[in-house]
mmCIF file of C-alpha atoms and ligand atoms in Angstrom:
data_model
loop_
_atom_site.group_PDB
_atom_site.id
_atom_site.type_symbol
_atom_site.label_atom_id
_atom_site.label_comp_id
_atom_site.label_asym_id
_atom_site.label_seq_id
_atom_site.Cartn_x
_atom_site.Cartn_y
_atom_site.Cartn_z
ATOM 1 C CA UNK A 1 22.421 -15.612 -75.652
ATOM 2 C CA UNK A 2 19.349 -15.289 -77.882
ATOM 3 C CA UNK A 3 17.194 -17.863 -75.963
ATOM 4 C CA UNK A 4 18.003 -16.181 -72.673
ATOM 5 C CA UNK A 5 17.277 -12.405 -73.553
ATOM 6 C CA UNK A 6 13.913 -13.882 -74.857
ATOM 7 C CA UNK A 7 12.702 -15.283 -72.010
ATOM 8 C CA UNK A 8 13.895 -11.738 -70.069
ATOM 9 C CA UNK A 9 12.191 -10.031 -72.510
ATOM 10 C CA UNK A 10 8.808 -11.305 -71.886
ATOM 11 C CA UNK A 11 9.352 -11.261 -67.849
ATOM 12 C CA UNK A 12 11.065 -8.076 -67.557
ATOM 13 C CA UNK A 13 9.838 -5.230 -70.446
ATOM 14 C CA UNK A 14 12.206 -2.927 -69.095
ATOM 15 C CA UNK A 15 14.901 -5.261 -70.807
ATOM 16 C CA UNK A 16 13.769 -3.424 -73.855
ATOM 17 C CA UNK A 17 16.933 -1.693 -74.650
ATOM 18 C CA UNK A 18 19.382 -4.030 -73.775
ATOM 19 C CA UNK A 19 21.042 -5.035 -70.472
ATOM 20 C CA UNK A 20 24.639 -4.022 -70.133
ATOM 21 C CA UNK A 21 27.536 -6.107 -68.280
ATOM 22 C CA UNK A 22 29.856 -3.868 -66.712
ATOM 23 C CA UNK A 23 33.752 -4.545 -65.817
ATOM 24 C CA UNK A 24 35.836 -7.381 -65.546
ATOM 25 C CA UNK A 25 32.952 -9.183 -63.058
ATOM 26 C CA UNK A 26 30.336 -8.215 -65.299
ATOM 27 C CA UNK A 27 27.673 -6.200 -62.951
ATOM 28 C CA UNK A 28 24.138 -5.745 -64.390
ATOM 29 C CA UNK A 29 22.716 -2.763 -65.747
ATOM 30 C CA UNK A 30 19.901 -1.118 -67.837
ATOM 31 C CA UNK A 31 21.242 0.819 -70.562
ATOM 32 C CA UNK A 32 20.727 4.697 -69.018
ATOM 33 C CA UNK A 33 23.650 3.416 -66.884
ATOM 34 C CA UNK A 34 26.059 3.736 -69.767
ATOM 35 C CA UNK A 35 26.165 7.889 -69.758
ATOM 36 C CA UNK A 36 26.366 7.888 -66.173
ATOM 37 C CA UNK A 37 28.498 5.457 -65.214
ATOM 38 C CA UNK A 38 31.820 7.988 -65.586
ATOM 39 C CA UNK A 39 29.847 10.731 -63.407
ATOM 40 C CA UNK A 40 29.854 8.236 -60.722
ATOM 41 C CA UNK A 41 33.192 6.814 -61.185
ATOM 42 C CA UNK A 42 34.610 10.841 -61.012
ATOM 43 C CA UNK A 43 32.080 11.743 -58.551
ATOM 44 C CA UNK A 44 33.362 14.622 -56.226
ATOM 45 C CA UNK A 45 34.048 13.390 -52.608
ATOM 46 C CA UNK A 46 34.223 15.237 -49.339
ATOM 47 C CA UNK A 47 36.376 13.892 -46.037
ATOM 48 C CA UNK A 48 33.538 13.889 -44.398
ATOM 49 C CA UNK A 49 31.629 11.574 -46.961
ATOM 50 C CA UNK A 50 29.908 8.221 -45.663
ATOM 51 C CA UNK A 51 28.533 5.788 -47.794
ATOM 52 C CA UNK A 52 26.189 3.039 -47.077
ATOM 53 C CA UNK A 53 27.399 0.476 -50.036
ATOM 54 C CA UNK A 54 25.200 -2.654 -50.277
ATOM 55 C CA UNK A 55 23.445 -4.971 -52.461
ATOM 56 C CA UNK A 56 20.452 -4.163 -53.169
ATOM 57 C CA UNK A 57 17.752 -5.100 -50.494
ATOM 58 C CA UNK A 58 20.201 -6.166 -48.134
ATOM 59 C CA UNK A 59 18.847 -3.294 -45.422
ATOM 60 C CA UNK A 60 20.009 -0.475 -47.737
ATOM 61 C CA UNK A 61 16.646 2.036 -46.026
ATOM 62 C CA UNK A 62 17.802 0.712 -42.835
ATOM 63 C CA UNK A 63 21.259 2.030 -42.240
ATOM 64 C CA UNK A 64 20.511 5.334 -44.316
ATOM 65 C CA UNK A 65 18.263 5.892 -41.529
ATOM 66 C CA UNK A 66 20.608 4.980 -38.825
ATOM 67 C CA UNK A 67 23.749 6.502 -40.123
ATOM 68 C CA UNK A 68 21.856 10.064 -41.088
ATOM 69 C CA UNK A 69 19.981 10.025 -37.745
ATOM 70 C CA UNK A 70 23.809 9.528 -35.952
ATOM 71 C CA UNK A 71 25.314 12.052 -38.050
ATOM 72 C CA UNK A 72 22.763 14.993 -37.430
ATOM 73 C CA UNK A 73 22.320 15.094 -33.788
ATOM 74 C CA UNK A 74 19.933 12.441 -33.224
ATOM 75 C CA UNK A 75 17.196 14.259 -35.266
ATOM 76 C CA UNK A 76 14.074 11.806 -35.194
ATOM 77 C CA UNK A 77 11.577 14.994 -36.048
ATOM 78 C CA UNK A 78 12.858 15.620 -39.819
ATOM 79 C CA UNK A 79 10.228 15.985 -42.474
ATOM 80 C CA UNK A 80 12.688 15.467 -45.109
ATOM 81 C CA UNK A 81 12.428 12.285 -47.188
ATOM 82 C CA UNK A 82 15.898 9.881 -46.200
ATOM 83 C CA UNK A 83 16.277 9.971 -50.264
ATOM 84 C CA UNK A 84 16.839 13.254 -49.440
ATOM 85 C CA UNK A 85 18.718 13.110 -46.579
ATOM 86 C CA UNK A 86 20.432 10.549 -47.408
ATOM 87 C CA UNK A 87 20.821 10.528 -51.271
ATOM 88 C CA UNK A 88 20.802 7.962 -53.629
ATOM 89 C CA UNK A 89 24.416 8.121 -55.859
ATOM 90 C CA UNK A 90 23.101 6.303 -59.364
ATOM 91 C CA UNK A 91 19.663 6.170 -58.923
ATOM 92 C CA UNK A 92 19.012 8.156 -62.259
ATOM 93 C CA UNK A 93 20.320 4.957 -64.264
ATOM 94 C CA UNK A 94 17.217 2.784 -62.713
ATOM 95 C CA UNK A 95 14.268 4.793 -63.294
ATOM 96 C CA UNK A 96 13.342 5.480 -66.475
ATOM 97 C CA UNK A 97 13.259 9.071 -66.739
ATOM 98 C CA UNK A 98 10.328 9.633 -69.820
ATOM 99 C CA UNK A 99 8.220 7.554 -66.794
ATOM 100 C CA UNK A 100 4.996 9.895 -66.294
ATOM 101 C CA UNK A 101 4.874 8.631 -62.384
ATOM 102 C CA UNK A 102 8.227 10.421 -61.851
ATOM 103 C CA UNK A 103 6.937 13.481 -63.138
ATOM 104 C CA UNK A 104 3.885 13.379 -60.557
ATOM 105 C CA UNK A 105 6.042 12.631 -58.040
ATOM 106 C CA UNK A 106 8.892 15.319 -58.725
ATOM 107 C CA UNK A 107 6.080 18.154 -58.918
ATOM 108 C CA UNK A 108 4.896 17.083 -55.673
ATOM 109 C CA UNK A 109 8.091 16.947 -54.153
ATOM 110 C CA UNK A 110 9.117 20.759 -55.656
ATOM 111 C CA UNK A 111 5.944 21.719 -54.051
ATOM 112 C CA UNK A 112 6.480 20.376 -50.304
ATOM 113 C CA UNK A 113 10.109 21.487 -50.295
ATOM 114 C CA UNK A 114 10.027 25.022 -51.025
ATOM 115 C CA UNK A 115 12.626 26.633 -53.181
ATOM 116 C CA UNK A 116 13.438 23.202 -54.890
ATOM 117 C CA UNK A 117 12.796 23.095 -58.177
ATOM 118 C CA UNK A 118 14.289 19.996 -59.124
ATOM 119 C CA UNK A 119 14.101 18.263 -63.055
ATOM 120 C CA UNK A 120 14.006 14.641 -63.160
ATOM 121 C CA UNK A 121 17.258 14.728 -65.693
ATOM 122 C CA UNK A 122 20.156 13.769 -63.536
ATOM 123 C CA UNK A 123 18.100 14.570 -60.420
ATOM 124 C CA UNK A 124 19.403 11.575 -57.854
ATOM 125 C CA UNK A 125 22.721 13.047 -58.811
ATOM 126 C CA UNK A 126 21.814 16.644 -58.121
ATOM 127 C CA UNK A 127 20.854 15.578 -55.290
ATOM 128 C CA UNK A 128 23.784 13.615 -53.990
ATOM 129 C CA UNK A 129 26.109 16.717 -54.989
ATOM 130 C CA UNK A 130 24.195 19.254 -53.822
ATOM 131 C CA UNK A 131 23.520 17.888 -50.178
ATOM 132 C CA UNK A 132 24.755 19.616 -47.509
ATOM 133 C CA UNK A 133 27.833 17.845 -45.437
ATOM 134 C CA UNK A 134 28.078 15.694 -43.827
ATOM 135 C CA UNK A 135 26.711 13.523 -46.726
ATOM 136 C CA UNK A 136 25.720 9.958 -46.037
ATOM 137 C CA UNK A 137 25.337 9.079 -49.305
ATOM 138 C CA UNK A 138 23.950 5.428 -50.670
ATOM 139 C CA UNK A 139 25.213 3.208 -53.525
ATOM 140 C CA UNK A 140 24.434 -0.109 -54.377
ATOM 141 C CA UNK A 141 27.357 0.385 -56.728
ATOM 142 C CA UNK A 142 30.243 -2.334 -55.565
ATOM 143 C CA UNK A 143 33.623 -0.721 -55.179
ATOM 144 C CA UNK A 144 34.953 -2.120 -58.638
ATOM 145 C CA UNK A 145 33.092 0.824 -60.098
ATOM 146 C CA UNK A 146 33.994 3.504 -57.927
ATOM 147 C CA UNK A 147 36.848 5.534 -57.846
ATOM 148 C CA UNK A 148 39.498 3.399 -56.384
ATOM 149 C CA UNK A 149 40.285 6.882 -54.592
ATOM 150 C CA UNK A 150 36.931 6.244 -52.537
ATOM 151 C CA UNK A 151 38.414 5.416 -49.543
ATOM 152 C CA UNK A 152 41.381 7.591 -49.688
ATOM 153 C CA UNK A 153 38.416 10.113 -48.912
ATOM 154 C CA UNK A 154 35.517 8.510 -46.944
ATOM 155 C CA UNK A 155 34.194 6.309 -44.654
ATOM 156 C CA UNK A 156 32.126 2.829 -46.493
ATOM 157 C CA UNK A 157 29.366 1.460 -44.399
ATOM 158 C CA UNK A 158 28.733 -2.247 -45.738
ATOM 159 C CA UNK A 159 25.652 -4.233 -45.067
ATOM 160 C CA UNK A 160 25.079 -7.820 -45.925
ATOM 161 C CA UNK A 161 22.282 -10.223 -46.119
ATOM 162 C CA UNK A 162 21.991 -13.749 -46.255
ATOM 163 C CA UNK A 163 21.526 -14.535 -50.186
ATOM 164 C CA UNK A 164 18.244 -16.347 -49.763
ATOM 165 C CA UNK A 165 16.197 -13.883 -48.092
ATOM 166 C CA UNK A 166 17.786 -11.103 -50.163
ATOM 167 C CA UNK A 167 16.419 -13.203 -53.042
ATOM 168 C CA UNK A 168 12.896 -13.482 -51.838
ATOM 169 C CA UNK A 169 13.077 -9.330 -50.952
ATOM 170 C CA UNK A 170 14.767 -8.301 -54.291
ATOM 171 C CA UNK A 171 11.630 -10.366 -56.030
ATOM 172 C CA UNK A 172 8.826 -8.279 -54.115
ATOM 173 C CA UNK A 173 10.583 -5.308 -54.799
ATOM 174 C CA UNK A 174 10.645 -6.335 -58.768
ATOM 175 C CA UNK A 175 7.040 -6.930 -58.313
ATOM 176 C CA UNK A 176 6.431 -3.705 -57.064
ATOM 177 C CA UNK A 177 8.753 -1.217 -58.029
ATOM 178 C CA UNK A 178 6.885 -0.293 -61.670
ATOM 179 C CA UNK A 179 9.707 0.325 -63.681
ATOM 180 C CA UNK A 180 10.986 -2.964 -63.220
ATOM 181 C CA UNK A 181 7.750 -4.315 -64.921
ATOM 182 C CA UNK A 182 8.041 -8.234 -63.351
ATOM 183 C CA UNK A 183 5.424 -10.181 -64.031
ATOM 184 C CA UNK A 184 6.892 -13.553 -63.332
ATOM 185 C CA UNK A 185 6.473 -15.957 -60.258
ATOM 186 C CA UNK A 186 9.582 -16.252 -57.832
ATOM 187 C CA UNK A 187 10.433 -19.442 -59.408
ATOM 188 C CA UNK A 188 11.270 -17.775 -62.626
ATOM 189 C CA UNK A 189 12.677 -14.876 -60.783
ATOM 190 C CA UNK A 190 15.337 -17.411 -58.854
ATOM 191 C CA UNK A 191 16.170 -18.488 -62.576
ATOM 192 C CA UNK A 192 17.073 -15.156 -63.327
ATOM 193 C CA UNK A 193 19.208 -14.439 -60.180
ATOM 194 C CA UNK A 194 20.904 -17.879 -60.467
ATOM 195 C CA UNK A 195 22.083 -16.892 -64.214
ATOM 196 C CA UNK A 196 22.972 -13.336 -62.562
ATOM 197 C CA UNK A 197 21.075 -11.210 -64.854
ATOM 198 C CA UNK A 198 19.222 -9.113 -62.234
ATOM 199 C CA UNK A 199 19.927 -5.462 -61.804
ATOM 200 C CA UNK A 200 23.889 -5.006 -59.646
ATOM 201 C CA UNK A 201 24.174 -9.144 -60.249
ATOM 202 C CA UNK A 202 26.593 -10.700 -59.355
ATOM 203 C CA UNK A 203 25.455 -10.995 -55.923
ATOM 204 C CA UNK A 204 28.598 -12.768 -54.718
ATOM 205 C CA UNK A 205 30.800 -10.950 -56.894
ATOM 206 C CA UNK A 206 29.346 -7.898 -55.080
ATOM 207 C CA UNK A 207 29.618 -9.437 -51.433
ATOM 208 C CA UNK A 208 33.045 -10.620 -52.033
ATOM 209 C CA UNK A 209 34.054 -7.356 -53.230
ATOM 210 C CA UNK A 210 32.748 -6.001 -49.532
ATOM 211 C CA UNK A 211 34.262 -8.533 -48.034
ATOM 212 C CA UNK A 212 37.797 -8.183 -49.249
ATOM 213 C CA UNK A 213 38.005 -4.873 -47.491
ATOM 214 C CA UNK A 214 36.530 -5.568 -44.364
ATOM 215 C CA UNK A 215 39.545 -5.148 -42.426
ATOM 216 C CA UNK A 216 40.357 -1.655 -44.173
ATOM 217 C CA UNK A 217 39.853 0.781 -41.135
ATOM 218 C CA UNK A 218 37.707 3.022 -43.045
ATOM 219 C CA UNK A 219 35.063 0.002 -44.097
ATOM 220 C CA UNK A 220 32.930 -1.440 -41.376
ATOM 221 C CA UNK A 221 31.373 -4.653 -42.771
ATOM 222 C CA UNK A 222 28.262 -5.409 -40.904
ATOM 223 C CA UNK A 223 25.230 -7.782 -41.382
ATOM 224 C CA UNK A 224 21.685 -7.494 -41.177
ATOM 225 C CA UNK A 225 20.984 -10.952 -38.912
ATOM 226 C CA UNK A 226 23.700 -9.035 -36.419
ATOM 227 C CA UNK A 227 21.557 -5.937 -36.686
ATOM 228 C CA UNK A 228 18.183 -7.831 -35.980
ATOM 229 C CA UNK A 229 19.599 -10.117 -33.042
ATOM 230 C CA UNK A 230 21.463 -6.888 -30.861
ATOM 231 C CA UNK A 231 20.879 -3.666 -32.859
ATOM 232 C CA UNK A 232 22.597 -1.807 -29.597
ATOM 233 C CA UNK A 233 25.630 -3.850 -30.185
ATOM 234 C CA UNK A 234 25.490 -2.657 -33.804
ATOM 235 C CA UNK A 235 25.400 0.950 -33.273
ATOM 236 C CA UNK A 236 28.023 0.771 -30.659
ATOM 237 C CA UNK A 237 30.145 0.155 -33.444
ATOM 238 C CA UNK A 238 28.660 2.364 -35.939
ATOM 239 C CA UNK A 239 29.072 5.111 -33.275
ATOM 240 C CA UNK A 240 33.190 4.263 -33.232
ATOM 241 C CA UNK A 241 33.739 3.603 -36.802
ATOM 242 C CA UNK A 242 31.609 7.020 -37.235
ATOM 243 C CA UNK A 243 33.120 8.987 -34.502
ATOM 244 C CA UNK A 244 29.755 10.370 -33.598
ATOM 245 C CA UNK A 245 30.675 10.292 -29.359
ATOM 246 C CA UNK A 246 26.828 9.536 -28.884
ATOM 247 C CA UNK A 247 25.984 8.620 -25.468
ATOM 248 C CA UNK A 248 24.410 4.925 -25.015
ATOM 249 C CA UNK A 249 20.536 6.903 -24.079
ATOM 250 C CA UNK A 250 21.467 8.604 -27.506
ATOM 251 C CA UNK A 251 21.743 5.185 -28.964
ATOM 252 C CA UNK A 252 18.805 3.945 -27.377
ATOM 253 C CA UNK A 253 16.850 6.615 -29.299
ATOM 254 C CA UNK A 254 17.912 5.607 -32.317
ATOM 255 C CA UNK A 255 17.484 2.143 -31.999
ATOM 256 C CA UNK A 256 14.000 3.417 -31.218
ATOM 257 C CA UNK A 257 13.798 5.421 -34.161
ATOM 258 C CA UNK A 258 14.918 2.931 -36.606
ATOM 259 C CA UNK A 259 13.000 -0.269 -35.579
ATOM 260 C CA UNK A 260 11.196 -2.058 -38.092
ATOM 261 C CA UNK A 261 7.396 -0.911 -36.771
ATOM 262 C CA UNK A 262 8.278 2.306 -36.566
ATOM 263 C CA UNK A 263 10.483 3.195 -39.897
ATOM 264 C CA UNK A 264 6.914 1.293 -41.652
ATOM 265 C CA UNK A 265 4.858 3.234 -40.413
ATOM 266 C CA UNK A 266 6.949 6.513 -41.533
ATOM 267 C CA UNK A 267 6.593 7.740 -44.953
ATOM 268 C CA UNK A 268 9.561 10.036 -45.056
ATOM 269 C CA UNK A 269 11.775 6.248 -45.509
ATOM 270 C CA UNK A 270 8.726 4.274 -46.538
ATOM 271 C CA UNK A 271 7.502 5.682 -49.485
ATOM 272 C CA UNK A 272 4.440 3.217 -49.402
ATOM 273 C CA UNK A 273 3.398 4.565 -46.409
ATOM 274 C CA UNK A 274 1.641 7.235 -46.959
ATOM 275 C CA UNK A 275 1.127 6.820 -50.874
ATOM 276 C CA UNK A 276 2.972 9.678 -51.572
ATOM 277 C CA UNK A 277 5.112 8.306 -53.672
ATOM 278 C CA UNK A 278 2.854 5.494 -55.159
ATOM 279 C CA UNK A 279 2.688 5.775 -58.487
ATOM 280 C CA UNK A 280 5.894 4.723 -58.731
ATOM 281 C CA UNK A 281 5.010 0.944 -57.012
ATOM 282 C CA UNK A 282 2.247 -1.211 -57.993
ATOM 283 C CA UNK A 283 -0.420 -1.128 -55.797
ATOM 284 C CA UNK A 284 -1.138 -4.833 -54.786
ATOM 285 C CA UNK A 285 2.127 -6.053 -54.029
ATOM 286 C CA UNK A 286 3.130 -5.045 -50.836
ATOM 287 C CA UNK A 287 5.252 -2.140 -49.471
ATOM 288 C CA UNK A 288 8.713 -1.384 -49.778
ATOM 289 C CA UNK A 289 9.678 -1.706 -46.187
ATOM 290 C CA UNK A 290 7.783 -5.274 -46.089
ATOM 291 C CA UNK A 291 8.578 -7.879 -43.411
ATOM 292 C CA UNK A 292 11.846 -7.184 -41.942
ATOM 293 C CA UNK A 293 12.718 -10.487 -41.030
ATOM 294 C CA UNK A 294 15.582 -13.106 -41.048
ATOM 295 C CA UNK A 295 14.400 -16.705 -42.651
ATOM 296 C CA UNK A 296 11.385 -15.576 -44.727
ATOM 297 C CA UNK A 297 13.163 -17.538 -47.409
ATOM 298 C CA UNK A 298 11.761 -20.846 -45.588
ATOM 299 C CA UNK A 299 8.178 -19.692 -46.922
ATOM 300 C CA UNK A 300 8.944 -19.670 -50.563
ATOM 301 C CA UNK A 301 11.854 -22.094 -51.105
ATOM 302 C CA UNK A 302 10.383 -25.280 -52.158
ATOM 303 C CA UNK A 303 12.872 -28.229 -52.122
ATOM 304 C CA UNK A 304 13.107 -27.765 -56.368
ATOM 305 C CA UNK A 305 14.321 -24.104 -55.993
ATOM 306 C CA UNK A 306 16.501 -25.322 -52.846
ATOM 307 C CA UNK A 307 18.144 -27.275 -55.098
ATOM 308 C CA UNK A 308 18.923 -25.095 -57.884
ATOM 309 C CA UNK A 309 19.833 -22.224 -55.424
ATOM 310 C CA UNK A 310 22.268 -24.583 -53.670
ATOM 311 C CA UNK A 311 23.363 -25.511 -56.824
ATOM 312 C CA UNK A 312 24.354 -21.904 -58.183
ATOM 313 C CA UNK A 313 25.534 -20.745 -54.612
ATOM 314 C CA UNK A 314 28.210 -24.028 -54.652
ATOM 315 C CA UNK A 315 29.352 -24.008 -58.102
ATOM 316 C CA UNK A 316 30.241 -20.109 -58.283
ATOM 317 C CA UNK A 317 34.187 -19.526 -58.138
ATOM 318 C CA UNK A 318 33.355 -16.393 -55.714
ATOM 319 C CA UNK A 319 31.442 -18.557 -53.012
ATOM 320 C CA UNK A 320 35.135 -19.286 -51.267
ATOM 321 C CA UNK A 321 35.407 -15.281 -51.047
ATOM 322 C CA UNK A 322 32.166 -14.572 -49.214
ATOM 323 C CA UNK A 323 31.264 -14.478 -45.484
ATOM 324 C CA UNK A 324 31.454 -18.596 -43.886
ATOM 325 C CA UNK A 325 27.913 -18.381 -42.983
ATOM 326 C CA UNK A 326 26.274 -17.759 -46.691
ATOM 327 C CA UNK A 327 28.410 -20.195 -48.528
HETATM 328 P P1 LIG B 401 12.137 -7.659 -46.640
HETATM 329 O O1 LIG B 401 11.727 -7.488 -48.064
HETATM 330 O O2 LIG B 401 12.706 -9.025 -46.367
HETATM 331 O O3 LIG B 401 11.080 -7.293 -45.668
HETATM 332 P P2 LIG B 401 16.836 -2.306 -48.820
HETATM 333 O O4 LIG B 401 16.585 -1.136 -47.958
HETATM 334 O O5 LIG B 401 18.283 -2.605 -49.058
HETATM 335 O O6 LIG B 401 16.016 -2.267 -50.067
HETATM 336 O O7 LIG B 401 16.369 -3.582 -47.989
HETATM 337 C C1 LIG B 401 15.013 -3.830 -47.819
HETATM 338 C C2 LIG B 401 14.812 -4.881 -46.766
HETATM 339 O O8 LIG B 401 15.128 -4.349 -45.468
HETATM 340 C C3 LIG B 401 13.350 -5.302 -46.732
HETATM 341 O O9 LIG B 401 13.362 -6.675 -46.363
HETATM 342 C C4 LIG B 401 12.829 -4.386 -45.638
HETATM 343 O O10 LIG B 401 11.615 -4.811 -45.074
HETATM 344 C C5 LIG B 401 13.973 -4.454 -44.645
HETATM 345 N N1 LIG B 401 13.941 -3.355 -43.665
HETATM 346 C C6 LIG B 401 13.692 -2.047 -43.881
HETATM 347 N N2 LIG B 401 13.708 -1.364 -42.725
HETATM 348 C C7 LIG B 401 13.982 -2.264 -41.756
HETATM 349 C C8 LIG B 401 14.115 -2.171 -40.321
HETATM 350 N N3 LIG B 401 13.975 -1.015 -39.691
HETATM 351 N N4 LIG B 401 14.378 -3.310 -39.635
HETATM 352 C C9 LIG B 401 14.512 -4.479 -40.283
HETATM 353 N N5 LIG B 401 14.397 -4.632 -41.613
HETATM 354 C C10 LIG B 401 14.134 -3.538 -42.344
#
């Protein structure tokens, strides 16, 4: 729709080249995603693959660090960035590889890790296939456009989030991730995620996908409220569905690790940290591991974008196949 791709156009540059809808459910993309999309769809998988599949900002950062943390012996004194650890799968289809920031960054990264000498063509992918197993390995890709073959293989991690607060996190992290470019106000943003046009949109196509397979014994579906109100309880589970026989002071260590002061403050899985990584974020608009809370939502919902997000969340044919509690 002409009127529509206008109005993206002048709120999100990136836009530029066309935004693709993918499958039958139509998930959002920017057009590098078109020459990757069978790479990741025939991407090799191990048996002892994990991967952390989510929407984006649903607590994505928070359960890479988790799950790699359980799977390599409880090691809270890595250097390594989690992107590293813990690789992105299709990150190469968001950034925009000609961007000069990347280039800064990947020279600086070459020169911390010695004997890397990574290119920033294909690199999240290099990445992903060249890490050493056990890989825990992120997507935000839903399972539609994986290899229905995934789980025959590997374990899936799922994390969901309420829709309104992921809402209100996905805009900051528009705001401030550069090569998204927004330079709207969340009211216009809420337009664009009610009319699903933002990057892995459909939301509730997405969620319903996870949710589907919830009871499939190698998916564990687990939310981010459950994580916040008894993170111990959550890892018990994690530690089962991963087999990783830690003991509960084990857990405790990680639960130590991974809280929400701590992974701030560390730059290795919050790349605003530090400012290593910050020419790829805007400077005035926050960090990328932000608040960390459940109901932030209530602080930017006015009663007009209450109603319209009500509105969008009611009238979509997928809100009977999502979790109780969001619809
Ligand atoms: P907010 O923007 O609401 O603060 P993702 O990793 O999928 O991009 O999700 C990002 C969201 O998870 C952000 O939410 C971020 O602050 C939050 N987050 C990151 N680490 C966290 C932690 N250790 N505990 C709680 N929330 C965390």
């Amino acid at each position: 729709d002409a009127t529509i791709m206008k109005t993206i156009l002048e709120k999100f540059p990136i836009y530029t080249e066309g935004l693709l809808k993918v499958g039958p459910k139509g998930y959002v993309f920017k057009h590098q995603y078109t020459n990757l999309a069978e790479k990741y769809y025939n991407f090799k998988l191990r048996s002892d693959d994990v991967f952390i599949m989510t929407f984006p900002k649903c607590g994505t950062t928070w359960m890479q660090e988790i799950a790699w943390t359980m799977r390599n012996q409880v090691n809270v004194n890595t250097d390594l960035e989690l992107n590293v650890r813990a690789p992105f799968l299709e990150f190469d289809c968001l950034e925009s590889m000609e961007l000069e920031p990347l280039e800064s960054w990947l020279e600086d990264f070459n020169s911390r890790n010695p004997g890397k000498d990574y290119k920033t063509e294909g690199l999240y992918l290099e990445l992903a296939t060249s890490c050493p197993s056990p890989r825990t390995i992120k997507t935000h890709l839903p399972f539609s456009l994986l290899n229905p073959s995934l789980l025959d293989t590997t374990k899936v991690i799922y994390v969901a989030r309420n829709p309104r607060d992921t809402c209100v996190s996905f805009y900051h992290h528009h705001r401030l991730v550069k090569v998204n470019k927004y330079i709207g106000n969340f009211d216009e943003f809420v337009d664009f995620w009610c009319q699903d046009l933002l990057t892995y949109s459909p939301y509730l196509s997405h969620l319903a996908e996870g949710w589907s397979m919830r009871d499939h014994p190698k998916v564990l579906f687990l939310f981010y409220e459950d994580m916040q109100e008894d993170i111990m309880r959550e890892l018990r589970k994690l530690n089962d569905f991963l087999g990783t026989s830690l003991r509960e002071e084990e857990l405790k260590v990680v639960a130590e690790h991974v809280k929400f002061a701590n992974m701030k403050s560390r730059s290795t899985c919050n790349p605003t940290a530090a400012g290593i990584h910050v020419g790829r974020f805007e400077k005035n608009e926050g960090e990328f591991v932000r608040k960390g809370i459940t109901g932030d939502w209530v602080n930017y919902f006015t009663p007009h974008i209450e109603e319209k997000f009500s509105a969008w969340l009611k009238s979509s044919k997928e809100a009977k196949n999502i979790p109780m509690k969001y619809r």
